[in-house]
Short mmCIF file of C-alpha atoms and ligand atoms in Angstrom, two decimals:
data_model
loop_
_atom_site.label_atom_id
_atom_site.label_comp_id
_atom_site.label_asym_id
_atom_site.label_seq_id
_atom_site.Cartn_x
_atom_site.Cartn_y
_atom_site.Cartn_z
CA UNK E 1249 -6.34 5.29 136.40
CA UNK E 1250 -3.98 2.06 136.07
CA UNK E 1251 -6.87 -0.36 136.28
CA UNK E 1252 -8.49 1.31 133.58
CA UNK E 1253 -5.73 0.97 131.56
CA UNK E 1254 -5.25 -2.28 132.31
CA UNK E 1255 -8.71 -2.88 131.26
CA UNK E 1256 -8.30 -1.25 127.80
CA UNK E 1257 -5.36 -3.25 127.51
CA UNK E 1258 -7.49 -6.57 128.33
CA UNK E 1259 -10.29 -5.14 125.78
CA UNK E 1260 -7.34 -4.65 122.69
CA UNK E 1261 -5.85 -7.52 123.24
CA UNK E 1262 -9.39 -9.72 123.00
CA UNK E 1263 -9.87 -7.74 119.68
CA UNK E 1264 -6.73 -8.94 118.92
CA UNK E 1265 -7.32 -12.50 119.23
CA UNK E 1266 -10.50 -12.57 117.71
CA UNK E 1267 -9.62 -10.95 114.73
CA UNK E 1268 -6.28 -13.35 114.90
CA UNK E 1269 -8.47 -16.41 114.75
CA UNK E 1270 -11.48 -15.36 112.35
CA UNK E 1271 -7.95 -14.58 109.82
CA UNK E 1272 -6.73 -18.26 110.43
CA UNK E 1273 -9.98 -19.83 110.15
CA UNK E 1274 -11.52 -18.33 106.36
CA UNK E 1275 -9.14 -15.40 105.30
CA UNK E 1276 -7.21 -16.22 101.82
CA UNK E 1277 -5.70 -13.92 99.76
CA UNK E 1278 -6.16 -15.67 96.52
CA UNK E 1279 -10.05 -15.93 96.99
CA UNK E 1280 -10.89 -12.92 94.60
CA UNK E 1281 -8.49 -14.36 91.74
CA UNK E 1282 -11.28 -16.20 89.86
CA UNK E 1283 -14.42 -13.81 90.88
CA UNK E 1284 -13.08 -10.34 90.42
CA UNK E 1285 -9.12 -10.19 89.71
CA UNK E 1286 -9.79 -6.62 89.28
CA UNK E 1287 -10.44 -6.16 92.83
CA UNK E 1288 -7.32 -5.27 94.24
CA UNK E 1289 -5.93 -2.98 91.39
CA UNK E 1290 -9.34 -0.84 91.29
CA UNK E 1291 -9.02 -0.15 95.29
CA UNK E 1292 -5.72 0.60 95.28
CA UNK E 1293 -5.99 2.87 92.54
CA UNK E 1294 -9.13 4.78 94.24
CA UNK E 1295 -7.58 4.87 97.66
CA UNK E 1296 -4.44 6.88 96.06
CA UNK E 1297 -6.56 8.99 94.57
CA UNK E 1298 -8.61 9.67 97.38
CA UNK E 1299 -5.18 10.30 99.80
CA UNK E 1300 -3.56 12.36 97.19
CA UNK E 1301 -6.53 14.97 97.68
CA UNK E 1302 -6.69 14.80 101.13
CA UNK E 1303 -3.45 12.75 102.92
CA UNK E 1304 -5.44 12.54 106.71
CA UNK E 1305 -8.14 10.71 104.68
CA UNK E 1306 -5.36 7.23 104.96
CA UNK E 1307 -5.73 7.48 108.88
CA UNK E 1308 -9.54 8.30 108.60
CA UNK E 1309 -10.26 4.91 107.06
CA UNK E 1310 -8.19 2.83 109.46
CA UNK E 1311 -9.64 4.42 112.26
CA UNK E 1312 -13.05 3.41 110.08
CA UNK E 1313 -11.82 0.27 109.86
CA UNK E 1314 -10.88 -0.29 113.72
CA UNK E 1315 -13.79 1.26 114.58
CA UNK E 1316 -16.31 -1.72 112.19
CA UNK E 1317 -14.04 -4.51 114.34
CA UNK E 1318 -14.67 -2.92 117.78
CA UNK E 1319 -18.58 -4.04 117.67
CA UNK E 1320 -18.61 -7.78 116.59
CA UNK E 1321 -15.92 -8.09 114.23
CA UNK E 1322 -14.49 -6.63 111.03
CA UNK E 1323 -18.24 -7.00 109.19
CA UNK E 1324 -18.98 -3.79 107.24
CA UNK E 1325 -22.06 -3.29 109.82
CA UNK E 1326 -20.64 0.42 110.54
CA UNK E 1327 -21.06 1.48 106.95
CA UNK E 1328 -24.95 0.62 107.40
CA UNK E 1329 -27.45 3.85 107.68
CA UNK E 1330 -30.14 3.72 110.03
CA UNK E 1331 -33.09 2.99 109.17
CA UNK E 1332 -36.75 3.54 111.08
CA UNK E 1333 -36.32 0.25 112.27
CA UNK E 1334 -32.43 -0.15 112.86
CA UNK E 1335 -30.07 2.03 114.68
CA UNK E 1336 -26.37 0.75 114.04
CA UNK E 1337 -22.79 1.52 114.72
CA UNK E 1338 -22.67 4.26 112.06
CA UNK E 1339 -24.51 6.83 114.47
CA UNK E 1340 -23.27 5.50 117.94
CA UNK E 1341 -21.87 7.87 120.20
CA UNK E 1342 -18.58 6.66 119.98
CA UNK E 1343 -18.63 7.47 115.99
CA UNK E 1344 -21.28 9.83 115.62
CA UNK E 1345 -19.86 12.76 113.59
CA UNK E 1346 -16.32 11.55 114.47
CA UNK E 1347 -16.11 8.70 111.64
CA UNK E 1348 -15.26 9.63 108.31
CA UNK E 1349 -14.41 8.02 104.78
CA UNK E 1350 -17.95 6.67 104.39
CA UNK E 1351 -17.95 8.43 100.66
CA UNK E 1352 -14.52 6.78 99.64
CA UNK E 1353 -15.53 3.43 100.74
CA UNK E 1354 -19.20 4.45 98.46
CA UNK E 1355 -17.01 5.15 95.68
CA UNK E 1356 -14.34 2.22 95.30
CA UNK E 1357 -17.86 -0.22 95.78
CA UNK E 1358 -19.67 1.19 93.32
CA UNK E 1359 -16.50 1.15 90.92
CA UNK E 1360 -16.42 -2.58 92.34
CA UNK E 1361 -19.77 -3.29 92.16
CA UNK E 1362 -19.59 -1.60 88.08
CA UNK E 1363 -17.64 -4.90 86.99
CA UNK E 1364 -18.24 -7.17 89.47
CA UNK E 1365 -21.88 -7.06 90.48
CA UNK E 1366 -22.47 -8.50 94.07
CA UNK E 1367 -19.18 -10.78 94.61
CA UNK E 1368 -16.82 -8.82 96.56
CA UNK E 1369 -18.56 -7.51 100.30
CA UNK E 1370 -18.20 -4.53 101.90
CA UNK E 1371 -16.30 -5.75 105.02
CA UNK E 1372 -13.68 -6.91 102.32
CA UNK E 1373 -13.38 -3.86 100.48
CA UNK E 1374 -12.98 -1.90 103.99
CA UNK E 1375 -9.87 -4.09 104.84
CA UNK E 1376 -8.46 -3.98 101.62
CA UNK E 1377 -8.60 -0.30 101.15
CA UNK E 1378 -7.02 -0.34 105.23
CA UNK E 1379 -4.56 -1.96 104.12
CA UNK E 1380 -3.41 0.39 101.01
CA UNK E 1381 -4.11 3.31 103.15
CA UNK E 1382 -1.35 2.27 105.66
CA UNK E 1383 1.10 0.98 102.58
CA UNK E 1384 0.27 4.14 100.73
CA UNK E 1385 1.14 6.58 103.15
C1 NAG W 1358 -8.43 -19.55 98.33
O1 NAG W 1358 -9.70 -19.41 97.72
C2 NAG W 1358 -9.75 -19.85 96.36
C3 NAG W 1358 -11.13 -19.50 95.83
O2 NAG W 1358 -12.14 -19.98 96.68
C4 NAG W 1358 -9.45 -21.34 96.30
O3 NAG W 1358 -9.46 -21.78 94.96
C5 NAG W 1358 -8.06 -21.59 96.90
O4 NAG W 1358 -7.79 -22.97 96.94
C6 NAG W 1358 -7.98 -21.01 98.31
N1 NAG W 1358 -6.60 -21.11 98.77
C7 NAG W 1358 -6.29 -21.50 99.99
C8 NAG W 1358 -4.84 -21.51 100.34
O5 NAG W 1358 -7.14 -21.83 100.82
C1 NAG W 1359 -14.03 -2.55 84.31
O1 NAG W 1359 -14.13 -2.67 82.93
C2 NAG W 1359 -13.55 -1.59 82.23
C3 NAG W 1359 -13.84 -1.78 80.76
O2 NAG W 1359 -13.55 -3.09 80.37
C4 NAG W 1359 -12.06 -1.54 82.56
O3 NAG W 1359 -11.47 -0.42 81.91
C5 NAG W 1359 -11.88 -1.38 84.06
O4 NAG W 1359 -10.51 -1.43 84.39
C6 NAG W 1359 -12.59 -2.52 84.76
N1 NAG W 1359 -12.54 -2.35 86.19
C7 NAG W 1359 -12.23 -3.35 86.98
C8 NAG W 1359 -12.46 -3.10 88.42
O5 NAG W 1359 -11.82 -4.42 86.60
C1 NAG W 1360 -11.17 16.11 98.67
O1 NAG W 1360 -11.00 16.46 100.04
C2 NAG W 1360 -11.87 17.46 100.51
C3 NAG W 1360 -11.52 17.73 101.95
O2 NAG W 1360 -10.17 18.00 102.10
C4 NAG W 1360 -13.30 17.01 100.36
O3 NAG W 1360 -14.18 18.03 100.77
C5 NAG W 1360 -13.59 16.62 98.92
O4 NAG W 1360 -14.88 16.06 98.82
C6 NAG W 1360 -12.57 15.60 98.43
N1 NAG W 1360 -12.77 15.34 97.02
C7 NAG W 1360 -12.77 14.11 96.52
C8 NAG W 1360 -12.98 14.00 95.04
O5 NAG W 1360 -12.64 13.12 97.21
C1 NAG W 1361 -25.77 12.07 115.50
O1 NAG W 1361 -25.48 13.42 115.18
C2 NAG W 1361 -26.56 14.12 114.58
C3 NAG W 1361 -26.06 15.47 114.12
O2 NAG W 1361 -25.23 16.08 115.05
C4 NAG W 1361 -27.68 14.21 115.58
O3 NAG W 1361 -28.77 14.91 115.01
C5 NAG W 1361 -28.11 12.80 115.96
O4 NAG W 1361 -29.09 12.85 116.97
C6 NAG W 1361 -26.92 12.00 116.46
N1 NAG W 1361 -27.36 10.62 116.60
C7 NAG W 1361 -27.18 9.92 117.71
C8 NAG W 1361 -27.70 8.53 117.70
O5 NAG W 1361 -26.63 10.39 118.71
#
């Protein structure tokens, strides 16, 4: 029992630093400014909305969120469907039915996307709307 939680403790804390050094390396906050300074507003507005009609859905999407960095990194790969030729993290067992927020994170992109076709990505629009959730609530 105490060596296995020893080794989740060794697993969180690699996800730790590799999250800590892909954010020193190309994170910046002022990146969006020029290419869609309507990003941050739009999310933050949809993500109230979406916890003022369900308040759980806040903790849904970080456990979304924690869940996309598990497997390689914070990359938006989880929101992916499968495909004939692709099975991804969205259907692995670990998230299988058990995930959930998929149709807010739909909705703010599209609203996104509506304005500002093809410049913001999904993995950045996941860890912005994380990041309201947890302010929000
Ligand atoms: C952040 O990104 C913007 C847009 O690419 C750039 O103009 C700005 O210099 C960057 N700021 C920092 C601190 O790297
Ligand atoms: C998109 O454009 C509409 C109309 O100009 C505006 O009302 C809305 O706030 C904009 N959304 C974003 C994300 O900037
Ligand atoms: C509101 O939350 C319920 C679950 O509590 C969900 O079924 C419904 O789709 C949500 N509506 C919107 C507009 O997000
Ligand atoms: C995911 O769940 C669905 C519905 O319960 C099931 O049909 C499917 O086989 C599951 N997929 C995987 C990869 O386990």
């Amino acid at each position: 029992m105490r060596s296995k939680k020893m080794i989740e403790c060794f697993a969180l804390m690699l996800v730790l630093c590799s999250c800590w050094s892909s954010v020193n390396a190309q994170l910046n906050s002022t990146f969006y400014d020029e290419t869609c300074p309507g990003v941050f507003s739009t999310v933050k507005a949809a993500v109230k909305q979406a916890i003022a009609n369900e308040t759980r859905m806040a903790a849904s999407l970080l456990r979304l969120h924690f869940h996309d960095c598990f497997v390689n990194g914070c990359n938006g790969l989880i929101l992916l469907d499968d495909a004939v030729n692709f099975m991804g993290e969205k259907t692995a067992g670990p998230n299988n039915n058990s995930v959930r927020g998929f149709d807010v994170i739909d909705t703010i992109k599209a609203q996104v996307e509506a304005n500002y076709s093809g410049i913001v990505s999904c993995a950045d629009i996941l860890a912005i709307v994380v990041r309201d959730s947890v302010i929000l609530l």
